């Protein structure tokens, strides 16, 4: 599970970073201890982050042209409409623009992208979102789900997800939400609860109702997915026990 990501002293998920690339508005409203933690996490954040040209195209499309400089308060609401207001036209557009990227990701040619935050984010969007658009209502829509979970866990282990603002980081956590394994569902709930807590801890962010509301909604959705997985597990376990006893 996520025990390897817990702080030894507090047992809390390491989700204190509120956004990438110093945000004075955020640090000015946090407690001194929070400010010190934020400063430590943002050390070196002003260094240029190399983004693969294909990852740049994906993130510009999915997160907006200013994805590198975005904060939770400046995130364009039009992108949220893109995520959840799609249809056949969007599916076709994604297929036309990014089919080669989906194929490359499926072949493992983009796996090294998880070594950096923005490239890794783009890879998660390809494997967990674009597949669902391109192959809607077919088994191929979910064919990369297990690989996406594995790569997402690698990003969590390296801490590269912490370089992103919560609304971007959500897309690194959705593979856990889409998983059919209860353990992944439990991690999804924990991760999204962390995003919600992170947003609410800052007065500056808590005032942004739309952003906090979005994260709150994703946390609720994660909880529903977990309950569904739990019910499926409860159905399977009795039969599994019978089979084990018969051996």
Coordinates of N, CA and C in Angstrom, one line a residue:
X1 N 0.9 -1.2 0.0 CA 0.0 0.0 0.0 C 0.9 1.2 0.0
X2 N 0.5 2.3 0.8 CA 1.2 3.5 0.7 C 2.1 3.7 1.9
X3 N 2.4 2.7 2.7 CA 3.2 2.8 3.9 C 4.6 3.4 3.6
X4 N 5.1 3.1 2.4 CA 6.5 3.6 2.1 C 6.5 5.1 1.8
X5 N 5.3 5.7 1.6 CA 5.2 7.2 1.4 C 4.8 7.9 2.6
X6 N 4.6 7.3 3.7 CA 4.2 7.9 5.0 C 5.4 8.5 5.7
X7 N 5.2 9.6 6.3 CA 6.2 10.2 7.1 C 6.4 9.4 8.4
X8 N 7.6 9.0 8.8 CA 7.8 8.3 10.0 C 7.3 9.0 11.3
X9 N 7.4 10.3 11.3 CA 7.1 11.0 12.5 C 5.6 11.3 12.7
X10 N 4.8 11.3 11.6 CA 3.4 11.7 11.7 C 2.5 10.7 11.1
X11 N 3.0 9.8 10.3 CA 2.1 8.9 9.6 C 1.2 9.5 8.6
X12 N 1.4 10.7 8.2 CA 0.6 11.4 7.2 C 1.3 11.3 5.8
X13 N 0.4 11.3 4.8 CA 1.0 11.3 3.4 C 1.7 12.6 3.2
X14 N 2.8 12.5 2.5 CA 3.6 13.6 2.2 C 3.0 14.4 1.1
X15 N 2.0 15.2 1.4 CA 1.2 15.9 0.4 C 1.2 17.4 0.7
X16 N 2.3 17.9 1.4 CA 2.3 19.3 1.8 C 2.5 20.3 0.7
X17 N 3.1 19.8 -0.4 CA 3.4 20.8 -1.4 C 2.2 21.2 -2.1
X18 N 1.9 22.5 -2.2 CA 0.6 23.0 -2.7 C 0.7 23.3 -4.2
X19 N 1.8 23.6 -4.7 CA 2.0 23.9 -6.2 C 3.4 23.9 -6.5
X20 N 3.7 23.7 -7.8 CA 5.1 23.8 -8.2 C 5.5 25.2 -8.5
X21 N 6.8 25.4 -8.4 CA 7.4 26.7 -8.8 C 6.8 27.8 -7.8
X22 N 7.6 28.1 -6.8 CA 7.2 28.9 -5.6 C 6.0 29.8 -5.8
X23 N 5.2 29.7 -4.8 CA 3.9 30.5 -4.8 C 3.9 31.3 -3.5
X24 N 4.3 32.6 -3.6 CA 4.4 33.4 -2.4 C 3.0 33.6 -1.8
X25 N 2.0 33.6 -2.6 CA 0.6 33.8 -2.0 C 0.2 32.6 -1.1
X26 N 0.7 31.5 -1.4 CA 0.4 30.3 -0.6 C 1.2 30.3 0.7
X27 N 2.6 30.5 0.5 CA 3.4 30.5 1.7 C 3.1 31.6 2.7
X28 N 2.6 32.7 2.2 CA 2.3 33.8 3.1 C 1.2 33.5 4.1
X29 N 0.4 32.6 3.8 CA -0.8 32.3 4.7 C -0.7 31.0 5.4
X30 N 0.5 30.3 5.3 CA 0.7 29.1 6.0 C 1.4 29.4 7.4
X31 N 1.4 28.4 8.3 CA 2.1 28.5 9.5 C 3.6 28.4 9.3
X32 N 4.4 28.9 10.2 CA 5.9 28.9 10.0 C 6.4 27.5 9.7
X33 N 5.9 26.5 10.4 CA 6.4 25.1 10.1 C 6.0 24.7 8.7
X34 N 4.8 25.1 8.3 CA 4.4 24.8 6.9 C 5.2 25.5 5.9
X35 N 5.6 26.8 6.2 CA 6.4 27.5 5.3 C 7.8 26.9 5.1
X36 N 8.4 26.4 6.2 CA 9.7 25.8 6.1 C 9.6 24.5 5.3
X37 N 8.5 23.7 5.5 CA 8.4 22.5 4.8 C 8.2 22.8 3.3
X38 N 7.4 23.9 3.0 CA 7.2 24.2 1.6 C 8.5 24.7 0.9
X39 N 9.3 25.5 1.7 CA 10.6 25.9 1.2 C 11.5 24.8 0.8
X40 N 11.5 23.8 1.7 CA 12.4 22.6 1.5 C 11.9 21.9 0.3
X41 N 10.6 21.7 0.1 CA 10.1 21.0 -1.1 C 10.3 21.7 -2.4
X42 N 10.3 23.1 -2.3 CA 10.5 23.8 -3.5 C 11.9 24.2 -3.8
X43 N 12.8 23.7 -3.0 CA 14.2 24.0 -3.3 C 14.6 23.5 -4.7
X44 N 15.2 24.4 -5.5 CA 15.6 24.0 -6.8 C 14.4 24.0 -7.8
X45 N 13.2 24.4 -7.4 CA 12.1 24.3 -8.3 C 12.1 25.3 -9.4
X46 N 13.1 26.3 -9.3 CA 13.2 27.3 -10.3 C 14.1 26.8 -11.5
X47 N 14.6 25.6 -11.3 CA 15.4 25.0 -12.4 C 14.5 24.6 -13.5
X48 N 14.9 24.8 -14.8 CA 14.1 24.4 -15.9 C 13.8 22.9 -15.9
X49 N 12.5 22.6 -16.2 CA 12.1 21.2 -16.3 C 12.0 20.8 -17.7
X50 N 12.8 19.8 -18.1 CA 12.7 19.4 -19.5 C 11.5 18.6 -19.8
X51 N 10.7 18.9 -20.8 CA 9.5 18.2 -21.2 C 9.7 17.7 -22.6
X52 N 9.4 16.5 -22.8 CA 9.5 15.9 -24.1 C 8.5 16.6 -25.0
X53 N 8.8 16.8 -26.3 CA 8.0 17.6 -27.1 C 6.6 16.9 -27.3
X54 N 6.5 15.6 -27.2 CA 5.2 15.0 -27.3 C 4.4 15.1 -26.0
X55 N 5.1 15.1 -24.9 CA 4.5 15.3 -23.6 C 3.9 16.7 -23.6
X56 N 4.7 17.7 -24.1 CA 4.3 19.1 -24.1 C 2.9 19.2 -24.9
X57 N 2.8 18.5 -26.0 CA 1.6 18.6 -26.8 C 0.4 18.0 -26.1
X58 N 0.6 16.9 -25.4 CA -0.4 16.3 -24.6 C -0.9 17.2 -23.4
X59 N 0.1 17.8 -22.7 CA -0.3 18.6 -21.6 C -0.9 19.9 -22.0
X60 N -0.4 20.5 -23.1 CA -1.1 21.7 -23.6 C -2.5 21.4 -23.9
X61 N -2.8 20.3 -24.5 CA -4.2 19.9 -24.9 C -5.0 19.6 -23.7
X62 N -4.5 18.9 -22.7 CA -5.3 18.4 -21.6 C -5.3 19.4 -20.4
X63 N -4.2 20.1 -20.2 CA -4.2 21.0 -19.0 C -4.2 22.5 -19.4
X64 N -3.9 22.8 -20.6 CA -3.9 24.2 -21.0 C -2.5 24.6 -21.3
X65 N -2.4 25.7 -22.1 CA -1.1 26.2 -22.6 C -0.1 26.6 -21.5
X66 N -0.6 27.1 -20.4 CA 0.2 27.5 -19.3 C 0.4 26.5 -18.2
X67 N 0.4 25.2 -18.6 CA 0.4 24.2 -17.6 C 1.7 24.2 -16.7
X68 N 2.8 24.8 -17.2 CA 4.0 24.8 -16.4 C 3.9 25.8 -15.3
X69 N 3.2 26.9 -15.5 CA 3.1 28.0 -14.5 C 1.8 28.0 -13.7
X70 N 0.9 27.0 -14.0 CA -0.4 27.0 -13.3 C -0.3 26.9 -11.8
X71 N -1.2 27.6 -11.1 CA -1.5 27.3 -9.7 C -2.9 26.9 -9.7
X72 N -3.4 26.4 -8.5 CA -4.7 25.9 -8.4 C -5.7 27.1 -8.6
X73 N -5.3 28.3 -8.3 CA -6.2 29.5 -8.5 C -6.3 30.0 -9.9
X74 N -5.3 29.6 -10.8 CA -5.3 30.1 -12.1 C -5.6 29.0 -13.1
X75 N -6.0 27.8 -12.6 CA -6.3 26.7 -13.5 C -7.6 27.1 -14.4
X76 N -7.5 27.0 -15.7 CA -8.6 27.3 -16.5 C -9.8 26.4 -16.4
X77 N -11.0 26.9 -16.1 CA -12.2 26.1 -16.0 C -12.5 25.4 -17.3
X78 N -12.1 25.9 -18.4 CA -12.4 25.3 -19.7 C -11.8 23.9 -19.8
X79 N -10.7 23.7 -19.1 CA -10.1 22.3 -19.1 C -11.0 21.3 -18.4
X80 N -11.6 21.7 -17.3 CA -12.5 20.8 -16.6 C -13.7 20.4 -17.5
X81 N -14.2 21.4 -18.3 CA -15.2 21.1 -19.3 C -14.8 20.1 -20.3
X82 N -13.5 20.2 -20.7 CA -12.9 19.2 -21.7 C -12.9 17.8 -21.1
X83 N -12.5 17.7 -19.8 CA -12.4 16.4 -19.2 C -13.7 15.7 -19.0
X84 N -14.7 16.5 -18.7 CA -16.0 15.8 -18.3 C -17.2 16.1 -19.3
X85 N -16.9 16.9 -20.3 CA -18.0 17.3 -21.2 C -17.7 16.7 -22.6
X86 N -16.9 15.7 -22.7 CA -16.5 15.2 -24.0 C -17.6 14.3 -24.7
X87 N -17.3 13.9 -25.8 CA -18.3 13.0 -26.6 C -17.5 12.5 -27.8
X88 N -18.3 12.1 -28.8 CA -17.6 11.5 -30.0 C -16.6 12.4 -30.7
X89 N -17.0 13.7 -30.7 CA -16.1 14.7 -31.3 C -14.7 14.7 -30.6
X90 N -14.8 14.7 -29.3 CA -13.5 14.8 -28.5 C -12.7 13.4 -28.7
X91 N -13.5 12.3 -28.7 CA -12.8 11.0 -28.9 C -12.1 11.0 -30.2
X92 N -12.7 11.5 -31.3 CA -12.1 11.5 -32.6 C -10.9 12.5 -32.6
X93 N -11.0 13.6 -32.0 CA -9.9 14.6 -31.9 C -8.7 14.0 -31.3
X94 N -8.9 13.3 -30.1 CA -7.8 12.6 -29.4 C -7.2 11.6 -30.3
X95 N -8.0 10.8 -31.0 CA -7.5 9.7 -31.8 C -6.6 10.3 -32.9
X96 N -7.1 11.4 -33.5 CA -6.3 12.0 -34.6 C -5.0 12.6 -34.2
X97 N -5.0 13.2 -33.0 CA -3.8 13.9 -32.5 C -2.8 13.0 -31.8
X98 N -3.3 12.0 -31.1 CA -2.5 11.3 -30.1 C -2.5 9.7 -30.3
X99 N -3.0 9.2 -31.4 CA -3.0 7.7 -31.5 C -1.6 7.2 -31.5
X100 N -0.6 7.8 -32.1 CA 0.7 7.3 -32.1 C 1.3 7.3 -30.7
X101 N 0.9 8.3 -29.9 CA 1.4 8.3 -28.5 C 0.8 7.2 -27.7
X102 N -0.4 6.9 -27.9 CA -1.0 5.7 -27.2 C -0.3 4.4 -27.6
X103 N 0.0 4.3 -28.9 CA 0.7 3.1 -29.3 C 2.1 3.0 -28.8
X104 N 2.7 4.1 -28.7 CA 4.1 4.2 -28.1 C 4.1 3.8 -26.6
X105 N 3.1 4.4 -25.9 CA 3.0 4.1 -24.5 C 2.7 2.6 -24.3
X106 N 1.8 2.0 -25.1 CA 1.4 0.6 -25.0 C 2.7 -0.3 -25.2
X107 N 3.6 0.2 -26.1 CA 4.8 -0.6 -26.4 C 5.9 -0.4 -25.3
X108 N 5.6 0.5 -24.4 CA 6.6 0.8 -23.3 C 7.7 1.8 -23.7
X109 N 7.5 2.4 -24.9 CA 8.6 3.4 -25.3 C 8.6 4.7 -24.6
X110 N 7.5 5.0 -23.8 CA 7.5 6.2 -23.0 C 7.7 5.9 -21.5
X111 N 8.0 4.7 -21.1 CA 8.1 4.4 -19.7 C 9.1 5.3 -19.0
X112 N 10.2 5.7 -19.6 CA 11.2 6.6 -19.0 C 10.6 8.0 -18.6
X113 N 9.4 8.3 -19.1 CA 8.8 9.6 -18.8 C 8.5 9.7 -17.3
X114 N 8.4 8.6 -16.6 CA 8.0 8.8 -15.2 C 9.2 9.3 -14.4
X115 N 10.3 9.5 -15.0 CA 11.5 10.1 -14.3 C 11.4 11.6 -14.1
X116 N 10.4 12.2 -14.7 CA 10.1 13.6 -14.4 C 8.6 13.9 -14.3
X117 N 8.3 14.9 -13.6 CA 6.9 15.2 -13.2 C 6.0 15.4 -14.4
X118 N 6.3 16.4 -15.3 CA 5.4 16.7 -16.4 C 5.4 15.6 -17.4
X119 N 6.5 15.0 -17.7 CA 6.5 13.8 -18.6 C 5.7 12.7 -18.1
X120 N 5.8 12.4 -16.8 CA 5.1 11.3 -16.1 C 3.6 11.6 -16.1
X121 N 3.2 12.9 -15.9 CA 1.8 13.3 -16.0 C 1.3 13.0 -17.3
X122 N 2.0 13.4 -18.4 CA 1.5 13.1 -19.7 C 1.3 11.6 -20.0
X123 N 2.2 10.8 -19.5 CA 2.1 9.4 -19.7 C 0.9 8.8 -19.0
X124 N 0.6 9.3 -17.8 CA -0.6 8.9 -17.1 C -1.9 9.3 -17.9
X125 N -1.9 10.4 -18.5 CA -3.0 10.9 -19.3 C -3.2 10.0 -20.5
X126 N -2.1 9.7 -21.1 CA -2.2 8.8 -22.3 C -2.8 7.4 -21.9
X127 N -2.2 6.8 -20.9 CA -2.6 5.4 -20.5 C -3.9 5.3 -19.8
X128 N -4.3 6.3 -19.1 CA -5.6 6.2 -18.3 C -6.7 6.9 -18.9
X129 N -6.5 8.0 -19.7 CA -7.5 8.8 -20.2 C -7.7 8.6 -21.7
X130 N -6.6 8.9 -22.5 CA -6.8 8.8 -23.9 C -7.2 7.4 -24.4
X131 N -6.8 6.4 -23.7 CA -7.2 5.0 -24.1 C -8.7 4.9 -24.0
X132 N -9.3 5.5 -23.0 CA -10.7 5.5 -22.8 C -11.5 6.3 -23.9
X133 N -10.9 7.3 -24.3 CA -11.5 8.1 -25.4 C -11.4 7.4 -26.8
X134 N -10.2 6.9 -27.1 CA -9.9 6.3 -28.4 C -10.6 4.9 -28.5
X135 N -10.7 4.2 -27.5 CA -11.3 2.8 -27.6 C -12.5 2.6 -26.8
X136 N -13.3 3.7 -26.7 CA -14.5 3.6 -25.8 C -15.4 2.4 -26.2
X137 N -15.9 1.8 -25.1 CA -16.8 0.6 -25.2 C -16.1 -0.6 -25.8
X138 N -14.8 -0.7 -25.7 CA -14.1 -1.9 -26.2 C -13.1 -2.3 -25.1
X139 N -12.7 -3.5 -25.1 CA -11.7 -4.0 -24.1 C -10.4 -3.2 -24.1
X140 N -10.0 -2.7 -25.3 CA -8.8 -1.9 -25.4 C -8.8 -0.7 -24.6
X141 N -10.0 -0.2 -24.2 CA -10.0 1.0 -23.4 C -9.4 0.8 -22.0
X142 N -9.3 -0.4 -21.6 CA -8.8 -0.7 -20.2 C -7.5 -1.5 -20.3
X143 N -7.0 -1.7 -21.5 CA -5.8 -2.6 -21.7 C -4.6 -2.2 -21.0
X144 N -4.4 -0.9 -20.8 CA -3.2 -0.4 -20.1 C -3.4 -0.1 -18.7
X145 N -4.5 -0.4 -18.1 CA -4.8 0.0 -16.7 C -3.7 -0.5 -15.7
X146 N -3.4 -1.8 -15.8 CA -2.4 -2.4 -14.8 C -1.1 -1.7 -15.0
X147 N -0.7 -1.5 -16.2 CA 0.6 -0.9 -16.4 C 0.6 0.6 -15.9
X148 N -0.5 1.2 -16.0 CA -0.6 2.6 -15.5 C -0.5 2.6 -14.0
X149 N -1.1 1.7 -13.3 CA -1.0 1.6 -11.9 C 0.5 1.4 -11.5
X150 N 1.1 0.5 -12.1 CA 2.5 0.2 -11.8 C 3.4 1.4 -12.0
X151 N 3.2 2.2 -13.1 CA 4.0 3.3 -13.4 C 3.7 4.5 -12.4
X152 N 2.4 4.6 -12.1 CA 1.9 5.6 -11.1 C 2.6 5.4 -9.8
X153 N 2.7 4.1 -9.4 CA 3.3 3.8 -8.1 C 4.8 4.2 -8.1
X154 N 5.4 4.0 -9.3 CA 6.8 4.4 -9.4 C 7.0 5.9 -9.2
X155 N 6.0 6.7 -9.8 CA 6.1 8.1 -9.6 C 5.9 8.5 -8.2
X156 N 5.0 7.9 -7.5 CA 4.8 8.2 -6.1 C 6.0 7.9 -5.3
X157 N 6.7 6.7 -5.6 CA 7.9 6.3 -4.8 C 9.0 7.3 -5.0
X158 N 9.1 7.9 -6.2 CA 10.2 8.9 -6.5 C 9.8 10.3 -6.0
X159 N 8.5 10.5 -5.7 CA 8.1 11.9 -5.3 C 7.9 12.8 -6.5
X160 N 8.0 12.4 -7.7 CA 7.8 13.2 -8.8 C 6.4 13.8 -8.9
X161 N 5.4 13.1 -8.3 CA 4.0 13.7 -8.4 C 3.9 14.9 -7.5
X162 N 4.8 15.1 -6.6 CA 4.7 16.3 -5.7 C 5.1 17.6 -6.4
X163 N 5.7 17.5 -7.6 CA 6.1 18.7 -8.3 C 4.9 19.3 -9.0
X164 N 3.8 18.7 -8.9 CA 2.6 19.2 -9.6 C 1.5 19.7 -8.7
X165 N 0.7 20.6 -9.2 CA -0.4 21.1 -8.4 C -1.4 20.1 -8.2
X166 N -2.3 20.1 -7.2 CA -3.3 19.1 -7.0 C -4.2 18.7 -8.2
X167 N -4.6 19.7 -8.9 CA -5.5 19.4 -10.1 C -4.8 18.6 -11.2
X168 N -3.5 18.8 -11.3 CA -2.7 18.0 -12.2 C -2.4 16.6 -11.6
X169 N -2.0 16.6 -10.4 CA -1.7 15.4 -9.7 C -2.8 14.4 -9.7
X170 N -4.0 14.9 -9.7 CA -5.2 14.0 -9.8 C -5.1 13.0 -10.9
X171 N -4.5 13.3 -12.0 CA -4.4 12.4 -13.1 C -3.4 11.3 -12.9
X172 N -2.5 11.5 -12.0 CA -1.5 10.5 -11.7 C -2.2 9.5 -10.7
X173 N -3.2 9.9 -10.0 CA -3.9 9.0 -9.1 C -5.1 8.3 -9.6
X174 N -5.6 8.7 -10.8 CA -6.8 8.1 -11.3 C -6.6 6.6 -11.7
X175 N -5.4 6.2 -12.1 CA -5.3 4.8 -12.4 C -5.6 3.9 -11.2
X176 N -5.4 4.4 -10.0 CA -5.8 3.6 -8.8 C -7.3 3.6 -8.7
X177 N -7.9 4.7 -9.0 CA -9.4 4.8 -9.0 C -10.0 3.8 -10.0
X178 N -9.4 3.6 -11.1 CA -10.0 2.8 -12.2 C -9.6 1.3 -12.0
X179 N -8.7 1.0 -11.1 CA -8.4 -0.4 -10.8 C -9.5 -1.2 -10.2
X180 N -9.5 -2.5 -10.5 CA -10.5 -3.4 -9.9 C -10.0 -4.1 -8.7
X181 N -8.8 -3.7 -8.2 CA -8.2 -4.3 -7.0 C -8.5 -3.4 -5.8
X182 N -9.0 -4.0 -4.7 CA -9.4 -3.3 -3.6 C -8.2 -2.5 -3.0
X183 N -7.0 -3.0 -3.0 CA -5.8 -2.3 -2.5 C -5.6 -1.0 -3.2
X184 N -5.8 -1.0 -4.5 CA -5.6 0.2 -5.3 C -6.7 1.2 -5.0
X185 N -7.9 0.7 -4.8 CA -9.0 1.6 -4.5 C -8.8 2.3 -3.1
X186 N -8.3 1.5 -2.2 CA -8.0 2.1 -0.9 C -6.9 3.2 -1.0
X187 N -5.9 2.9 -1.8 CA -4.9 3.9 -2.0 C -5.5 5.2 -2.8
X188 N -6.4 4.9 -3.7 CA -7.0 6.0 -4.4 C -7.7 7.0 -3.4
X189 N -8.5 6.4 -2.5 CA -9.2 7.2 -1.5 C -8.2 8.0 -0.7
X190 N -7.2 7.3 -0.2 CA -6.2 8.0 0.6 C -5.5 9.1 -0.1
X191 N -5.1 8.9 -1.4 CA -4.5 9.9 -2.1 C -5.4 11.1 -2.4
X192 N -6.6 10.9 -2.7 CA -7.5 12.0 -3.0 C -7.9 12.7 -1.7
X193 N -8.0 12.0 -0.6 CA -8.2 12.7 0.7 C -7.0 13.6 1.0
X194 N -5.8 13.2 0.6 CA -4.7 14.0 0.8 C -4.7 15.3 -0.1
X195 N -5.2 15.1 -1.3 CA -5.3 16.3 -2.2 C -6.4 17.3 -1.6
X196 N -7.5 16.8 -1.1 CA -8.5 17.6 -0.5 C -7.9 18.3 0.7
X197 N -7.3 17.6 1.6 CA -6.7 18.2 2.8 C -5.7 19.2 2.5
X198 N -4.9 18.9 1.5 CA -3.8 19.9 1.1 C -4.4 21.2 0.6
X199 N -5.5 21.1 -0.1 CA -6.2 22.3 -0.6 C -6.8 23.1 0.5
X200 N -7.4 22.4 1.5 CA -8.1 23.1 2.5 C -7.2 23.7 3.6
X201 N -5.9 23.2 3.7 CA -5.0 23.7 4.7 C -4.6 25.1 4.4
X202 N -4.6 25.5 3.2 CA -4.2 26.8 2.8 C -5.4 27.7 2.7
X203 N -5.4 28.9 3.4 CA -6.5 29.8 3.3 C -6.7 30.3 1.8
X204 N -5.5 30.5 1.2 CA -5.6 31.0 -0.2 C -6.3 30.1 -1.1
X205 N -6.1 28.8 -0.9 CA -6.7 27.8 -1.8 C -8.1 27.5 -1.4
X206 N -8.3 27.5 -0.1 CA -9.7 27.1 0.4 C -10.7 28.1 -0.1
X207 N -10.3 29.3 -0.4 CA -11.2 30.3 -0.9 C -11.7 30.1 -2.4
X208 N -11.0 29.2 -3.0 CA -11.3 28.9 -4.4 C -12.3 27.8 -4.5
X209 N -13.5 28.1 -4.5 CA -14.6 27.1 -4.3 C -14.6 26.1 -5.4
X210 N -14.4 26.5 -6.7 CA -14.4 25.6 -7.8 C -13.3 24.6 -7.7
X211 N -12.1 25.0 -7.4 CA -11.0 24.1 -7.3 C -11.2 23.1 -6.2
X212 N -11.5 23.6 -5.0 CA -11.7 22.7 -3.9 C -12.9 21.8 -4.1
X213 N -13.9 22.3 -4.8 CA -15.1 21.5 -5.1 C -14.8 20.3 -6.0
X214 N -13.9 20.6 -7.0 CA -13.5 19.6 -7.9 C -12.8 18.5 -7.2
X215 N -11.8 18.8 -6.4 CA -11.0 17.8 -5.6 C -11.9 17.1 -4.7
X216 N -12.9 17.8 -4.0 CA -13.8 17.1 -3.1 C -14.6 16.1 -3.9
X217 N -15.0 16.4 -5.1 CA -15.8 15.5 -6.0 C -15.0 14.3 -6.4
X218 N -13.8 14.5 -6.7 CA -12.9 13.3 -7.1 C -12.7 12.4 -5.9
X219 N -12.6 13.0 -4.7 CA -12.4 12.2 -3.5 C -13.7 11.3 -3.2
X220 N -14.9 11.9 -3.4 CA -16.1 11.2 -3.3 C -16.2 10.1 -4.3
X221 N -15.9 10.4 -5.5 CA -15.9 9.4 -6.6 C -14.9 8.2 -6.3
X222 N -13.8 8.6 -5.7 CA -12.8 7.5 -5.4 C -13.4 6.6 -4.3
X223 N -14.1 7.2 -3.4 CA -14.8 6.4 -2.3 C -15.8 5.5 -2.9
X224 N -16.6 6.0 -3.9 CA -17.6 5.1 -4.5 C -16.9 3.9 -5.2
X225 N -15.8 4.2 -5.9 CA -15.1 3.1 -6.6 C -14.6 2.1 -5.6
X226 N -14.1 2.6 -4.4 CA -13.7 1.7 -3.4 C -14.8 0.8 -2.9
X227 N -16.0 1.3 -2.7 CA -17.1 0.6 -2.2 C -17.5 -0.5 -3.2
X228 N -17.4 -0.1 -4.5 CA -17.8 -1.1 -5.6 C -16.8 -2.3 -5.6
X229 N -15.5 -1.9 -5.5 CA -14.5 -3.0 -5.4 C -14.6 -3.9 -4.2
X230 N -15.0 -3.3 -3.1 CA -15.2 -4.0 -1.9 C -16.4 -5.0 -2.0
X231 N -17.4 -4.6 -2.7 CA -18.6 -5.5 -2.9 C -18.2 -6.6 -3.8
X232 N -17.4 -6.3 -4.9 CA -17.0 -7.4 -5.8 C -16.1 -8.4 -5.1
X233 N -15.2 -7.9 -4.2 CA -14.4 -8.7 -3.4 C -15.2 -9.6 -2.5
X234 N -16.2 -9.1 -1.9 CA -17.0 -9.9 -1.0 C -17.8 -11.0 -1.7
X235 N -18.1 -10.8 -3.0 CA -18.7 -11.8 -3.8 C -17.7 -12.9 -4.2
X236 N -16.5 -12.5 -4.4 CA -15.5 -13.5 -4.9 C -14.9 -14.3 -3.8
X237 N -14.7 -13.7 -2.6 CA -14.0 -14.4 -1.6 C -14.7 -15.7 -1.1
X238 N -16.0 -15.7 -0.9 CA -16.6 -17.0 -0.4 C -16.3 -18.1 -1.4
X239 N -16.5 -17.9 -2.7 CA -16.2 -18.9 -3.7 C -14.8 -19.3 -3.7
X240 N -13.9 -18.3 -3.5 CA -12.4 -18.7 -3.5 C -12.1 -19.5 -2.3
X241 N -12.8 -19.3 -1.2 CA -12.6 -20.1 0.0 C -13.0 -21.6 -0.2
X242 N -14.2 -21.7 -0.9 CA -14.7 -23.0 -1.2 C -13.7 -23.8 -2.1
X243 N -13.2 -23.1 -3.1 CA -12.3 -23.8 -4.0 C -11.0 -24.2 -3.3
X244 N -10.5 -23.3 -2.4 CA -9.3 -23.6 -1.6 C -9.5 -24.8 -0.8
X245 N -10.7 -24.9 -0.2 CA -11.0 -26.1 0.7 C -11.1 -27.4 -0.1
X246 N -11.5 -27.3 -1.3 CA -11.7 -28.5 -2.1 C -10.4 -29.0 -2.6
X247 N -9.3 -28.2 -2.6 CA -8.0 -28.7 -3.1 C -7.4 -29.7 -2.1

